[in-house]
Amino acid sequence: MLDDFFTRALLAGLGLSLVVGPLGSFVVWRRMAYFGDSTAHAAILGVALALAFDVSIYAGTLAVAVVMACTVSALVSRGQAMDTMLGVLSHSALAFGVVAISFVPGARSDLSGYLFGDILAVGRGDLLLIWTGALLVLGLLCLRWQRLVASSLNEELAMAAGIDPRVERMILALALAVVVALAIRVVGSLLISAMLIVPAAAARGLTRSPEWMAALAAAIAALSVTGGLYASLHVDTPAGPSIVSAAAVAFVLSQALRRG
C-alpha cells in the first residue's frame, strides 16, 4: 500500500491534520497568525542552510524555526509592537531564505516545492517523521491542555491560578516550530500558517468548548487534505494550494452554517 505515492501523500496529510487542528486553535485564540507566518517563512532559511551543509531538511528547518519562535516569543514577553515587528521578521526571513537558496547549486529548481509543498513526493521516511512528530506534539498539547487553555483565554486568571503564561507561550512556540518543520514537505512554507488558521477558524463558530473546537478543526483539516488531494489528482492542480483551497471552502461553508 505504501508503494502508492497518493496513499503516502494522504497519510502524510492526515498525520499533519491531527496536530494542526488543536495547535491552530491556540493560534486563533491567541491571535498568533503573524507568529505562525514568521516561523513558517523562516523555514525557507532553514532549508537553505540544510542544503548548504548537507543535513536533513527537517533538521535545518526545525533549528531555524525554533530560533525564530523563541525570538518572537521573547519579543512578545517584552511588550514589543508585535504587528510591525512580526511583519519585519516574517518577510525578512523569507527574503533571506530565498536569497540563500539561490546560492545553493541545483536548489532553485526545487524552490516552488519548498514554498508551496510537494506532498506527492513524500517517502516512507518522511511519513515516519511526520507521524512521529505529530503524535509527540499532540501528546504535549494534551498533557498541558488545561494550562494552555487557561493562559490563552485569560493570562491574569491563569497567573492567579499559579500558571506562568510565559512558559505556556514558549511551549506553544516550540510546538509550532516542530509543526512547521513537519509541514514543509506537505504544504510548503507559504501555506503552513493557512493550514493552522483556516480549519480552526472554520471550527470556531460551530462549537461551544475548546476541546470540541480542536477536534472539529482536526476533522476539517483532514477533510481538506483528502478533498484537496483528490481534486489535485483529477483536475491536475498543485496539491498544496488545493488542500488550502479546500480548507477555505470549508471555512465559507462554516460561516453559512453559523449564520443559519
mmCIF file of C-alpha atoms in Angstrom, residues 42-167:
data_model
loop_
_atom_site.group_PDB
_atom_site.id
_atom_site.type_symbol
_atom_site.label_atom_id
_atom_site.label_comp_id
_atom_site.label_asym_id
_atom_site.label_seq_id
_atom_site.Cartn_x
_atom_site.Cartn_y
_atom_site.Cartn_z
ATOM 1 C CA ALA A 42 11.867 31.324 8.432
ATOM 2 C CA ALA A 43 11.642 27.672 7.388
ATOM 3 C CA ILE A 44 12.964 28.609 3.941
ATOM 4 C CA LEU A 45 16.173 29.874 5.529
ATOM 5 C CA GLY A 46 16.380 26.537 7.348
ATOM 6 C CA VAL A 47 16.006 24.712 4.033
ATOM 7 C CA ALA A 48 18.838 26.760 2.523
ATOM 8 C CA LEU A 49 21.159 26.011 5.465
ATOM 9 C CA ALA A 50 20.274 22.323 5.361
ATOM 10 C CA LEU A 51 21.097 22.113 1.649
ATOM 11 C CA ALA A 52 24.305 24.097 2.087
ATOM 12 C CA PHE A 53 25.597 21.880 4.919
ATOM 13 C CA ASP A 54 24.135 18.653 3.513
ATOM 14 C CA VAL A 55 21.951 17.811 6.514
ATOM 15 C CA SER A 56 18.319 16.769 6.783
ATOM 16 C CA ILE A 57 15.794 19.317 5.540
ATOM 17 C CA TYR A 58 13.723 18.629 8.631
ATOM 18 C CA ALA A 59 16.689 19.266 10.942
ATOM 19 C CA GLY A 60 17.615 22.557 9.276
ATOM 20 C CA THR A 61 14.021 23.740 9.170
ATOM 21 C CA LEU A 62 13.411 22.802 12.799
ATOM 22 C CA ALA A 63 16.563 24.558 14.005
ATOM 23 C CA VAL A 64 15.735 27.851 12.303
ATOM 24 C CA ALA A 65 12.036 27.618 13.201
ATOM 25 C CA VAL A 66 12.919 27.109 16.882
ATOM 26 C CA VAL A 67 15.237 30.140 16.838
ATOM 27 C CA MET A 68 12.554 32.277 15.190
ATOM 28 C CA ALA A 69 9.824 31.024 17.534
ATOM 29 C CA CYS A 70 11.943 31.739 20.618
ATOM 30 C CA THR A 71 12.874 35.182 19.282
ATOM 31 C CA VAL A 72 9.266 36.133 18.623
ATOM 32 C CA SER A 73 8.149 34.726 21.979
ATOM 33 C CA ALA A 74 10.815 36.780 23.761
ATOM 34 C CA LEU A 75 9.700 39.927 21.936
ATOM 35 C CA VAL A 76 6.092 39.278 22.953
ATOM 36 C CA SER A 77 7.184 38.991 26.590
ATOM 37 C CA ARG A 78 8.915 42.354 26.371
ATOM 38 C CA GLY A 79 5.788 44.037 25.023
ATOM 39 C CA GLN A 80 7.136 44.989 21.602
ATOM 40 C CA ALA A 81 4.775 46.401 18.950
ATOM 41 C CA MET A 82 4.106 42.957 17.569
ATOM 42 C CA ASP A 83 2.255 43.648 14.313
ATOM 43 C CA THR A 84 5.150 45.667 12.890
ATOM 44 C CA MET A 85 7.875 43.519 14.426
ATOM 45 C CA LEU A 86 6.370 40.271 13.189
ATOM 46 C CA GLY A 87 5.853 41.744 9.738
ATOM 47 C CA VAL A 88 9.526 42.696 9.561
ATOM 48 C CA LEU A 89 10.718 39.299 10.832
ATOM 49 C CA SER A 90 8.342 37.328 8.627
ATOM 50 C CA HIS A 91 9.178 38.939 5.303
ATOM 51 C CA SER A 92 12.865 39.401 6.076
ATOM 52 C CA ALA A 93 13.280 35.716 6.960
ATOM 53 C CA LEU A 94 11.547 34.673 3.744
ATOM 54 C CA ALA A 95 13.648 37.042 1.639
ATOM 55 C CA PHE A 96 16.937 35.931 3.219
ATOM 56 C CA GLY A 97 15.901 32.306 2.769
ATOM 57 C CA VAL A 98 15.127 32.688 -0.930
ATOM 58 C CA VAL A 99 18.395 34.597 -1.485
ATOM 59 C CA ALA A 100 20.345 31.918 0.411
ATOM 60 C CA ILE A 101 18.775 29.126 -1.648
ATOM 61 C CA SER A 102 19.861 30.886 -4.851
ATOM 62 C CA PHE A 103 23.482 30.253 -3.832
ATOM 63 C CA VAL A 104 22.936 26.501 -3.390
ATOM 64 C CA PRO A 105 23.671 24.620 -6.647
ATOM 65 C CA GLY A 106 20.606 22.871 -8.044
ATOM 66 C CA ALA A 107 18.236 24.152 -5.360
ATOM 67 C CA ARG A 108 16.496 26.807 -7.462
ATOM 68 C CA SER A 109 14.532 24.190 -9.371
ATOM 69 C CA ASP A 110 13.101 22.865 -6.090
ATOM 70 C CA LEU A 111 12.175 26.297 -4.703
ATOM 71 C CA SER A 112 8.471 26.051 -5.565
ATOM 72 C CA GLY A 113 8.305 22.739 -3.712
ATOM 73 C CA TYR A 114 9.654 24.358 -0.555
ATOM 74 C CA LEU A 115 7.338 27.358 -0.908
ATOM 75 C CA PHE A 116 4.117 25.511 -1.799
ATOM 76 C CA GLY A 117 4.873 21.952 -0.722
ATOM 77 C CA ASP A 118 5.418 18.726 -2.609
ATOM 78 C CA ILE A 119 3.235 16.269 -0.735
ATOM 79 C CA LEU A 120 3.102 13.829 -3.654
ATOM 80 C CA ALA A 121 6.867 13.285 -3.273
ATOM 81 C CA VAL A 122 6.627 12.214 0.380
ATOM 82 C CA GLY A 123 8.532 8.983 1.056
ATOM 83 C CA ARG A 124 8.356 6.378 3.788
ATOM 84 C CA GLY A 125 10.987 8.129 5.877
ATOM 85 C CA ASP A 126 9.074 11.411 5.615
ATOM 86 C CA LEU A 127 5.905 9.601 6.627
ATOM 87 C CA LEU A 128 7.551 8.183 9.746
ATOM 88 C CA LEU A 129 8.901 11.603 10.766
ATOM 89 C CA ILE A 130 5.587 13.361 10.162
ATOM 90 C CA TRP A 131 3.551 10.886 12.203
ATOM 91 C CA THR A 132 6.130 10.638 14.990
ATOM 92 C CA GLY A 133 6.448 14.402 15.279
ATOM 93 C CA ALA A 134 2.691 14.960 15.048
ATOM 94 C CA LEU A 135 1.951 12.421 17.788
ATOM 95 C CA LEU A 136 4.651 13.886 20.049
ATOM 96 C CA VAL A 137 3.283 17.419 19.648
ATOM 97 C CA LEU A 138 -0.280 16.172 20.117
ATOM 98 C CA GLY A 139 0.784 14.363 23.280
ATOM 99 C CA LEU A 140 2.431 17.540 24.589
ATOM 100 C CA LEU A 141 -0.707 19.570 23.905
ATOM 101 C CA CYS A 142 -2.884 17.002 25.674
ATOM 102 C CA LEU A 143 -0.533 16.930 28.647
ATOM 103 C CA ARG A 144 -0.570 20.721 29.006
ATOM 104 C CA TRP A 145 -4.109 21.264 27.731
ATOM 105 C CA GLN A 146 -5.715 22.890 30.776
ATOM 106 C CA ARG A 147 -2.756 25.178 31.401
ATOM 107 C CA LEU A 148 -2.532 26.174 27.747
ATOM 108 C CA VAL A 149 -6.256 26.891 27.507
ATOM 109 C CA ALA A 150 -6.276 28.903 30.742
ATOM 110 C CA SER A 151 -3.297 31.055 29.727
ATOM 111 C CA SER A 152 -4.739 31.535 26.214
ATOM 112 C CA LEU A 153 -8.159 32.718 27.349
ATOM 113 C CA ASN A 154 -7.094 34.953 30.253
ATOM 114 C CA GLU A 155 -3.475 35.383 31.324
ATOM 115 C CA GLU A 156 -4.369 37.253 34.516
ATOM 116 C CA LEU A 157 -6.662 34.472 35.747
ATOM 117 C CA ALA A 158 -4.037 31.921 34.752
ATOM 118 C CA MET A 159 -1.425 33.702 36.853
ATOM 119 C CA ALA A 160 -3.855 33.798 39.773
ATOM 120 C CA ALA A 161 -4.169 30.019 39.435
ATOM 121 C CA GLY A 162 -0.376 29.620 39.588
ATOM 122 C CA ILE A 163 0.188 29.207 35.847
ATOM 123 C CA ASP A 164 3.057 31.086 34.213
ATOM 124 C CA PRO A 165 1.787 32.341 30.815
ATOM 125 C CA ARG A 166 5.357 32.807 29.580
ATOM 126 C CA VAL A 167 6.088 29.102 29.993
#
